[in-house]
XYZ file of C-alpha atoms in Angstrom:
607
model
C -0.270 -25.069 -51.506
C 0.316 -27.377 -48.107
C 0.228 -30.332 -50.596
C 2.713 -29.110 -52.985
C 5.363 -28.431 -50.273
C 8.605 -30.054 -50.024
C 8.180 -31.038 -45.952
C 6.343 -34.227 -45.367
C 5.357 -32.744 -42.379
C 3.540 -29.892 -44.500
C 1.795 -32.207 -46.968
C 0.563 -34.195 -43.759
C -1.297 -31.324 -42.451
C -2.662 -30.353 -45.995
C -4.158 -34.073 -46.077
C -5.606 -33.483 -42.517
C -6.994 -30.368 -43.648
C -8.557 -31.672 -46.980
C -9.913 -34.619 -45.050
C -11.466 -32.259 -42.567
C -13.514 -30.576 -45.356
C -14.450 -33.562 -46.935
C -15.986 -34.995 -43.537
C -18.395 -32.378 -43.912
C -20.178 -33.922 -46.612
C -19.993 -37.495 -45.431
C -23.544 -37.359 -44.074
C -24.888 -36.362 -47.686
C -23.146 -38.644 -49.017
C -24.208 -41.557 -46.632
C -27.933 -39.991 -47.468
C -27.471 -39.789 -51.263
C -26.177 -43.319 -51.133
C -29.032 -45.033 -49.273
C -31.894 -43.008 -50.640
C -30.688 -42.130 -54.210
C -31.554 -38.324 -53.287
C -31.046 -35.553 -50.829
C -33.814 -34.529 -48.926
C -35.173 -31.032 -49.896
C -35.973 -27.963 -47.572
C -39.268 -28.603 -46.952
C -38.524 -32.202 -45.667
C -35.996 -31.232 -43.245
C -38.017 -30.752 -39.546
C -36.991 -27.806 -37.988
C -34.192 -27.842 -34.917
C -36.266 -27.418 -31.602
C -34.436 -26.811 -28.291
C -34.675 -29.844 -25.862
C -36.653 -28.692 -23.087
C -34.590 -28.794 -19.818
C -36.396 -30.294 -16.913
C -35.847 -27.813 -14.111
C -35.453 -28.779 -10.851
C -38.251 -28.857 -8.367
C -37.308 -27.575 -4.707
C -39.542 -28.493 -1.995
C -40.011 -25.598 0.514
C -37.973 -25.577 3.574
C -39.385 -23.647 6.195
C -37.001 -21.187 7.576
C -35.172 -21.936 11.182
C -36.616 -21.025 13.997
C -34.060 -18.913 16.457
C -33.234 -20.155 19.734
C -32.443 -17.715 22.364
C -28.674 -18.305 23.667
C -29.223 -20.247 27.030
C -28.265 -19.353 30.659
C -25.431 -21.865 30.632
C -24.198 -20.499 26.942
C -24.175 -16.853 28.686
C -21.773 -17.834 31.474
C -19.867 -19.488 29.054
C -19.571 -16.859 26.870
C -18.929 -14.180 29.795
C -15.937 -16.707 31.119
C -14.508 -16.586 27.573
C -14.997 -12.625 27.423
C -13.102 -12.519 30.827
C -10.217 -14.358 29.691
C -9.653 -12.655 26.696
C -10.040 -9.184 28.264
C -7.330 -10.477 31.177
C -4.930 -11.837 28.292
C -4.523 -8.350 27.274
C -2.796 -7.271 30.295
C -0.368 -10.126 29.846
C 0.415 -10.558 25.994
C 4.035 -10.112 24.882
C 5.868 -6.693 24.834
C 4.582 -4.381 21.250
C 5.719 -1.229 20.036
C 2.834 1.304 20.580
C 3.431 3.579 17.484
C 0.082 5.698 18.110
C 1.333 6.165 21.749
C 4.355 8.302 20.479
C 2.324 10.759 18.515
C 2.947 14.424 19.887
C 2.510 16.137 16.093
C 0.302 15.965 13.939
C 0.555 17.107 9.972
C -0.102 21.091 10.694
C 2.590 21.034 13.275
C 4.912 18.672 11.770
C 4.972 20.797 8.436
C 5.413 24.398 10.874
C 8.706 22.258 12.419
C 10.174 21.361 8.653
C 9.278 24.862 7.430
C 11.128 26.780 10.342
C 14.198 24.031 10.329
C 14.450 24.916 6.615
C 14.068 28.736 7.107
C 16.820 28.736 9.903
C 19.389 27.029 7.222
C 18.433 29.838 4.717
C 15.976 28.059 2.432
C 13.028 30.215 1.139
C 10.520 27.976 2.045
C 7.826 30.222 0.659
C 8.637 29.685 -3.208
C 7.769 25.919 -2.641
C 4.594 24.079 -2.333
C 4.685 22.050 0.667
C 3.088 18.314 1.076
C 3.364 15.950 4.070
C 2.718 12.281 4.337
C 2.995 10.021 7.747
C 5.466 7.112 7.260
C 4.855 4.376 9.771
C 7.504 2.009 8.640
C 7.314 -0.503 11.614
C 8.386 -3.654 11.000
C 10.081 -6.351 13.519
C 10.719 -8.722 10.382
C 12.937 -6.690 8.392
C 17.048 -7.775 9.022
C 18.141 -4.946 11.153
C 14.870 -5.513 13.550
C 15.059 -9.178 13.460
C 18.740 -9.095 14.401
C 18.489 -7.031 17.275
C 15.609 -8.947 18.428
C 17.299 -12.157 18.168
C 20.671 -10.980 19.877
C 19.248 -8.752 22.333
C 15.459 -8.372 23.209
C 12.648 -6.239 22.253
C 13.018 -2.951 24.418
C 16.618 -2.653 23.080
C 14.689 -2.413 19.572
C 12.243 -0.260 21.007
C 14.285 2.094 22.552
C 16.192 2.715 19.532
C 12.991 2.726 17.701
C 12.023 5.812 20.116
C 15.074 7.503 20.998
C 17.638 7.712 17.816
C 15.849 6.525 14.231
C 12.032 6.133 14.487
C 10.207 3.944 12.041
C 7.399 6.566 12.334
C 8.052 9.986 10.976
C 6.572 13.091 9.106
C 7.988 13.399 5.640
C 7.636 16.781 4.697
C 8.509 17.506 1.095
C 9.275 20.875 -0.633
C 8.916 20.867 -4.157
C 8.132 22.908 -7.360
C 6.440 22.020 -10.351
C 8.955 20.912 -13.480
C 11.761 21.189 -11.212
C 14.138 19.048 -10.267
C 15.357 20.220 -6.329
C 13.601 19.413 -3.593
C 13.882 19.498 0.022
C 12.684 16.562 2.047
C 12.607 16.883 6.096
C 11.796 13.843 8.290
C 10.058 14.783 11.728
C 9.812 12.168 14.428
C 6.501 12.021 16.394
C 7.912 13.942 19.460
C 8.491 17.179 16.857
C 12.498 16.666 16.550
C 14.278 17.040 12.976
C 15.261 13.668 12.245
C 16.905 13.707 8.824
C 17.282 16.336 6.191
C 18.061 16.271 2.349
C 18.296 18.233 -0.648
C 17.408 16.800 -3.762
C 19.784 18.453 -6.514
C 19.965 18.125 -10.387
C 22.763 16.046 -11.507
C 24.347 19.336 -13.134
C 23.565 21.936 -10.668
C 26.805 23.671 -9.614
C 28.563 23.115 -6.475
C 32.288 23.093 -5.104
C 34.387 20.100 -6.073
C 36.113 19.645 -2.266
C 38.940 16.861 -1.635
C 38.217 14.749 0.767
C 39.851 16.534 3.511
C 37.744 19.412 2.801
C 34.529 17.660 2.891
C 35.229 15.618 5.623
C 35.697 19.026 7.786
C 32.487 20.177 6.720
C 30.838 16.855 7.696
C 32.754 16.855 11.230
C 31.507 20.434 11.778
C 28.130 19.587 11.317
C 28.445 16.223 13.185
C 29.795 17.943 16.618
C 26.603 20.272 16.231
C 24.365 17.475 15.794
C 26.121 15.028 18.454
C 26.674 17.507 20.998
C 30.514 17.096 20.982
C 30.251 13.100 20.649
C 32.216 12.959 17.631
C 35.186 11.383 19.676
C 32.854 8.158 20.258
C 32.378 7.518 16.329
C 35.299 6.265 13.809
C 35.343 6.845 10.264
C 35.134 3.742 8.595
C 34.130 4.310 4.717
C 34.499 6.883 2.386
C 33.400 7.714 -1.349
C 32.424 10.397 -3.672
C 30.634 10.848 -6.952
C 31.886 13.276 -9.443
C 28.939 15.193 -10.815
C 29.456 17.238 -13.777
C 29.579 20.940 -11.901
C 30.221 19.352 -8.211
C 31.592 16.522 -6.239
C 29.605 14.745 -3.596
C 30.630 13.021 -0.830
C 29.467 10.257 1.621
C 31.264 9.299 4.917
C 29.980 6.251 7.080
C 31.159 6.253 10.525
C 30.866 3.298 13.366
C 30.439 3.721 16.955
C 33.265 2.606 18.992
C 31.406 1.197 21.616
C 27.750 0.519 20.706
C 27.555 -3.596 19.169
C 24.671 -5.670 19.484
C 26.293 -9.237 18.546
C 28.551 -8.749 15.808
C 26.457 -5.606 14.827
C 27.786 -2.130 14.925
C 26.065 1.373 15.149
C 26.485 3.225 12.091
C 25.820 6.786 10.854
C 26.002 8.577 7.432
C 26.352 12.480 6.335
C 26.196 13.488 3.115
C 28.101 16.692 1.637
C 26.688 17.980 -1.607
C 29.618 20.414 -2.992
C 29.460 22.495 0.177
C 26.180 21.608 1.508
C 25.770 19.031 4.525
C 22.922 16.359 4.824
C 21.707 14.974 7.518
C 22.498 12.190 9.878
C 20.990 8.670 9.149
C 21.805 5.961 11.578
C 21.360 2.212 11.416
C 22.779 -1.308 12.636
C 25.084 -3.304 10.092
C 23.965 -6.599 10.216
C 26.455 -9.218 9.467
C 26.603 -10.654 5.817
C 26.932 -13.924 6.709
C 24.035 -13.968 8.923
C 21.499 -11.904 6.582
C 23.092 -14.577 3.842
C 21.796 -17.659 5.899
C 18.364 -16.257 6.538
C 17.812 -15.405 2.964
C 18.744 -19.029 2.579
C 16.152 -20.221 4.982
C 13.437 -17.892 3.613
C 13.897 -19.358 0.218
C 13.102 -22.812 1.542
C 9.885 -21.813 3.441
C 8.890 -20.123 0.133
C 8.055 -23.718 -0.911
C 5.439 -23.443 1.744
C 3.957 -20.733 0.197
C 3.645 -22.445 -3.454
C 2.191 -25.629 -1.326
C -0.666 -23.147 -0.124
C -1.512 -21.543 -3.398
C -1.592 -25.092 -5.100
C -4.013 -26.364 -2.507
C -5.963 -23.360 -2.773
C -6.203 -23.559 -6.498
C -7.148 -27.225 -6.455
C -9.962 -26.607 -3.598
C -11.137 -23.831 -5.747
C -11.424 -25.564 -9.168
C -12.967 -28.662 -7.231
C -15.786 -26.831 -5.667
C -16.663 -24.439 -8.542
C -16.924 -27.312 -10.779
C -19.385 -29.060 -8.388
C -20.859 -26.169 -7.473
C -21.485 -25.395 -11.526
C -22.583 -29.053 -11.749
C -24.924 -29.291 -9.093
C -26.454 -25.746 -10.495
C -25.805 -24.151 -7.382
C -24.049 -21.164 -9.454
C -26.165 -17.947 -9.991
C -26.486 -14.273 -9.887
C -29.114 -11.919 -8.449
C -28.480 -8.405 -9.973
C -30.773 -6.549 -7.057
C -29.006 -8.251 -4.105
C -25.317 -7.079 -5.818
C -26.335 -3.490 -6.223
C -27.751 -3.070 -2.714
C -24.484 -3.747 -1.321
C -22.320 -2.807 -3.959
C -23.035 0.614 -4.549
C -23.325 1.527 -0.736
C -19.433 -0.050 -0.595
C -18.562 1.276 -3.814
C -19.412 4.961 -2.372
C -17.435 3.979 0.635
C -14.453 3.873 -1.264
C -14.715 6.534 -2.952
C -15.187 8.520 0.392
C -11.900 6.701 1.290
C -9.838 8.468 -1.689
C -11.253 11.533 -1.069
C -10.310 11.340 2.546
C -6.738 10.138 0.929
C -6.184 13.231 -0.893
C -4.482 14.929 2.127
C -1.045 13.016 0.430
C -1.876 13.743 -3.275
C 1.095 15.950 -3.594
C 3.330 13.484 -1.373
C 3.715 11.412 -4.555
C 3.499 13.943 -7.417
C 6.642 13.665 -9.943
C 7.721 16.988 -10.794
C 8.640 16.049 -14.098
C 4.680 16.337 -14.879
C 2.433 19.627 -15.499
C 0.092 19.525 -11.920
C -3.290 19.448 -14.099
C -1.769 16.223 -15.917
C -1.217 14.628 -12.438
C -4.367 15.543 -11.318
C -5.874 14.193 -14.537
C -4.042 10.674 -14.027
C -5.144 10.157 -10.565
C -8.516 11.212 -11.298
C -8.885 8.516 -13.990
C -7.050 5.855 -11.923
C -9.343 6.486 -8.749
C -12.385 6.084 -11.160
C -11.259 3.146 -12.786
C -10.577 1.745 -9.582
C -14.049 2.332 -8.338
C -15.573 0.575 -11.140
C -13.403 -2.324 -10.391
C -14.372 -2.446 -7.035
C -18.451 -2.037 -7.597
C -17.843 -5.034 -10.394
C -16.539 -7.088 -7.642
C -18.332 -6.673 -4.961
C -21.435 -6.623 -6.788
C -20.509 -9.678 -8.335
C -19.474 -11.201 -5.303
C -22.591 -10.431 -3.440
C -25.012 -11.006 -5.930
C -23.471 -14.615 -6.472
C -25.062 -15.904 -3.299
C -28.687 -16.142 -4.705
C -30.899 -17.098 -6.254
C -29.209 -20.492 -6.047
C -25.980 -21.054 -3.800
C -28.080 -20.225 -0.061
C -31.466 -21.951 -1.342
C -29.503 -25.090 -1.714
C -26.742 -25.214 0.343
C -28.578 -23.183 3.539
C -31.994 -23.653 2.598
C -33.187 -23.238 6.438
C -31.601 -19.776 6.464
C -33.356 -16.345 5.617
C -31.867 -15.442 2.197
C -29.663 -12.349 2.233
C -32.081 -10.381 -0.357
C -34.833 -10.840 2.237
C -32.526 -9.310 4.947
C -31.857 -6.178 3.128
C -35.668 -5.670 1.792
C -38.794 -4.791 3.151
C -39.605 -8.371 3.043
C -38.012 -8.395 6.724
C -41.182 -7.243 8.106
C -43.032 -10.271 7.063
C -44.994 -11.610 9.843
C -44.136 -15.344 8.913
C -40.480 -14.641 9.501
C -41.212 -13.476 13.183
C -39.807 -16.491 14.621
C -36.671 -16.317 12.582
C -33.111 -14.602 13.578
C -34.293 -12.126 11.109
C -37.156 -10.827 13.524
C -37.140 -12.364 16.618
C -36.643 -10.216 19.592
C -34.093 -12.229 21.274
C -31.952 -12.475 18.151
C -31.428 -8.419 18.663
C -30.795 -8.773 22.331
C -28.472 -11.869 21.873
C -26.509 -9.952 18.835
C -25.610 -6.854 20.949
C -24.835 -8.664 24.063
C -22.527 -10.889 22.106
C -20.758 -8.156 20.166
C -19.773 -6.143 23.369
C -18.953 -9.548 25.300
C -16.400 -9.754 21.998
C -15.493 -6.204 22.154
C -14.601 -6.753 26.093
C -12.493 -10.170 24.942
C -10.263 -8.436 21.807
C -9.984 -4.575 23.266
C -6.377 -5.476 22.774
C -6.909 -6.677 19.289
C -4.560 -3.836 17.713
C -1.754 -4.325 20.350
C 0.066 -5.855 17.768
C 3.120 -3.906 16.645
C 2.067 -4.286 12.680
C -1.699 -3.599 13.344
C -0.806 -0.463 15.306
C 1.163 1.158 12.874
C -1.727 0.764 10.243
C -3.707 3.659 12.781
C -1.267 5.863 11.682
C -3.405 7.618 8.771
C -1.801 10.599 7.419
C -5.571 11.253 5.709
C -7.714 14.344 6.466
C -9.761 12.750 9.136
C -8.383 8.985 9.892
C -11.426 7.782 11.791
C -13.130 7.773 8.301
C -10.494 5.016 7.277
C -11.088 3.134 10.741
C -15.029 3.209 9.923
C -14.479 2.199 6.160
C -11.982 -1.059 7.529
C -14.570 -1.670 10.135
C -17.335 -1.959 7.407
C -15.115 -3.738 4.696
C -13.920 -6.418 7.478
C -17.528 -6.973 8.637
C -19.034 -7.536 5.173
C -16.071 -9.645 3.966
C -15.808 -11.761 7.032
C -19.542 -12.269 7.161
C -19.904 -13.495 3.425
C -16.950 -15.566 3.701
C -18.263 -17.284 6.763
C -21.638 -17.930 5.133
C -19.578 -19.350 1.928
C -17.932 -21.702 4.269
C -20.978 -22.483 6.211
C -22.236 -24.112 2.660
C -19.016 -25.569 1.814
C -18.954 -27.196 5.104
C -22.515 -28.574 4.764
C -21.854 -29.904 1.105
C -18.178 -31.240 1.074
C -16.466 -31.696 4.611
C -19.895 -32.404 6.825
C -18.156 -33.972 10.251
C -15.756 -32.578 12.199
C -13.295 -35.059 11.435
C -12.589 -33.990 8.022
C -12.479 -30.393 9.510
C -9.660 -31.791 11.445
C -7.843 -33.006 8.420
C -8.412 -29.553 6.697
C -6.910 -27.804 9.455
C -3.799 -30.356 9.309
C -3.210 -29.250 5.848
C -3.299 -25.983 6.876
C -0.808 -26.330 9.218
C 2.400 -25.823 7.302
C 0.751 -22.214 6.739
C 2.655 -21.334 10.078
C 6.373 -21.670 8.337
C 5.541 -18.624 5.692
C 7.774 -16.017 6.117
C 9.936 -17.204 8.771
C 13.652 -16.655 8.522
C 15.097 -19.194 10.988
C 14.760 -22.608 12.765
C 14.069 -20.871 16.264
C 11.596 -18.652 14.352
C 9.887 -21.090 12.393
C 9.203 -23.773 15.689
C 8.025 -20.397 17.468
C 5.655 -18.995 14.711
C 4.648 -22.605 13.581
C 3.597 -23.294 17.382
C 1.361 -20.164 17.814
C -0.325 -20.725 14.316
C -1.039 -24.279 15.650
C -2.725 -23.107 18.476
C -4.283 -20.092 17.124
C -5.903 -22.420 14.413
C -7.198 -25.167 16.315
C -8.494 -22.670 19.134
C -10.085 -20.405 16.711
C -11.732 -23.267 14.684
C -12.716 -24.978 17.875
C -14.350 -21.508 19.299
C -16.109 -20.506 15.375
C -17.617 -24.114 15.370
C -19.154 -24.034 18.651
C -20.483 -20.272 18.017
C -21.739 -21.393 14.446
C -23.339 -24.744 15.404
C -24.836 -24.623 18.621
C -24.889 -20.352 19.821
C -25.202 -17.940 17.068
C -26.490 -19.926 14.051
C -28.212 -17.784 11.713
C -28.163 -14.857 13.811
C -26.113 -12.522 11.223
C -26.669 -9.472 13.525
C -24.584 -11.189 16.090
C -21.947 -12.310 13.647
C -21.859 -8.780 12.106
C -21.390 -7.166 15.561
C -19.227 -9.474 16.752
C -16.841 -8.324 14.215
C -17.748 -4.417 14.001
C -17.805 -3.635 17.768
C -14.489 -5.378 18.758
C -12.525 -3.209 15.863
C -14.257 -0.212 16.907
C -13.258 -0.629 20.819
C -9.501 -1.696 20.052
C -8.758 1.197 17.791
C -10.562 3.852 20.038
C -8.495 2.072 22.974
C -5.325 2.935 21.257
C -6.549 6.470 19.871
C -6.946 7.647 23.519
C -2.986 6.598 24.157
C -1.803 9.119 21.799
C -0.336 12.523 23.368
C -1.537 14.904 20.408
C -5.219 16.124 20.734
C -5.952 15.303 17.094
C -5.483 11.565 17.374
C -7.624 11.414 20.442
C -10.168 13.205 18.782
C -10.413 10.346 16.211
C -12.038 8.079 18.778
C -15.076 10.130 19.546
C -16.856 9.287 16.419
C -15.733 5.473 16.791
C -16.934 5.244 20.709
C -20.146 6.858 19.419
C -21.125 4.382 16.979
C -19.721 1.561 19.497
C -22.356 2.751 21.893
C -24.932 2.942 19.574
C -26.475 -0.601 19.843
C -26.849 -0.200 23.517
C -28.400 3.034 23.387
C -30.830 1.692 20.746
C -31.909 -1.373 22.569
C -32.275 0.788 25.515
C -34.550 3.200 23.748
C -36.116 0.061 22.242
C -36.935 -1.505 26.050
C -38.301 2.081 26.757
C -40.493 2.450 24.111
C -42.091 -1.197 24.822
C -42.774 0.055 28.361
C -44.805 2.818 27.674
């Protein structure tokens, strides 16, 4: 068909296809011309795979553990004291946990009582509550206030007027579009409420003057007679099939930060008034310049992505070529299965928010089926990823890159009791002692880890038992950082090899500090902080890995887990509500467990 086509390129394609088929007969044609006959099937030698020579690995004795010396302990104690003291002199942060005076049950009771006083039959609705912690100092409103005022101004507005942390209580009925939503702030005050109505719901079609009277009557009651401090700046309406909805925006006459006035909005649906919502109206020109600068800094994110992809492809190619890639299923399963169970426990703990995201357009049983199916598939993905990642460390990677280190499979098996390993970090008595002491020193140095505004807001979990989430975070962080540390040690041993090359790698990572910045001032500040933290952290980890902890995985694990447990507990104890304080009890018990175990072990040895 192609040879008979009119177009020349189609005929050329036909010739190429025919030529390719004829090439298959070329070996037989050459053999026939040389020998005047073709070999029979009996004369053709059977194909046998060429044996691949197996690399012979010389057995390398595992490294003997060197206990931490007295001078090194003094240096660690000094660093721990420095870190401990720095927590009292750090920049001011917004402590979300310290505001929590109400828990889920109390927030639901407050919202229910509020709607009942408005005449809403709450007993006819299902109720769900979720804790919202939308604390972000980088959004436009917060960034403008920080630039033109100070942190205390922003934090005072968050604490007293429009809290970014609140309980969102939802009143709904399955397969119906009408809902009530009530926002209860951390102190137990109703901050905002809304009545979600179907588009065709019946209501009054008020004129602007009549709707404004309803709105101002409501505002006088809510503001305590201070309505004269506000002026109406914007009015619009939306005509529904059976009612008219009005929206009124007011601006405070005197309260202004830079060029941003304080505004509030009230909505009138038919004859029903919804709650107040306040915000600072950021100037459009400032916001436009901010978006322009962010567009340029996004190029740094592209640079980082290209750098990571290039480095990943390079390392993967050479690891494959040198035969270090492999997979050890038993090792992967020993870690993958427990952590999959941990993820399942987190999902069950998060069912407290199950109905908060329920779409009323679906039957409840359909929503339940979808969520169970989604979570089940997610657990399968987690199991495959964790098992595959952990199993890839053996049998070749650690043997070739870190031959002096006891393999992970030995750490997690009965072979760890082998007398031949008595001098290694796995069995040496000093390794346990050093690990426990190092873990507690690290926790003292970073007790303020969750002081940061964003990290502090993460502690506000609206699950049944938030401490389960905290324990899961600690376990996941310990596992991932430990594995990434081992992998980087192997990469350093093979590709970097010397501090000078490590310094060059750090220089390549310096532009990362510009990602997410929105102005020149912010970029310079964040770049300086990133540079200092990058080099200080790299130098500290290099010193610990090369001269102090080396292959002591106990010390590395406790150095990650204990600081997280202590820092989370410290902040939970600051919450006024007893429920949040109680979440620190199991964390502190687990935090004290290594010390209690060591004391018990010393007691048993003396008997």
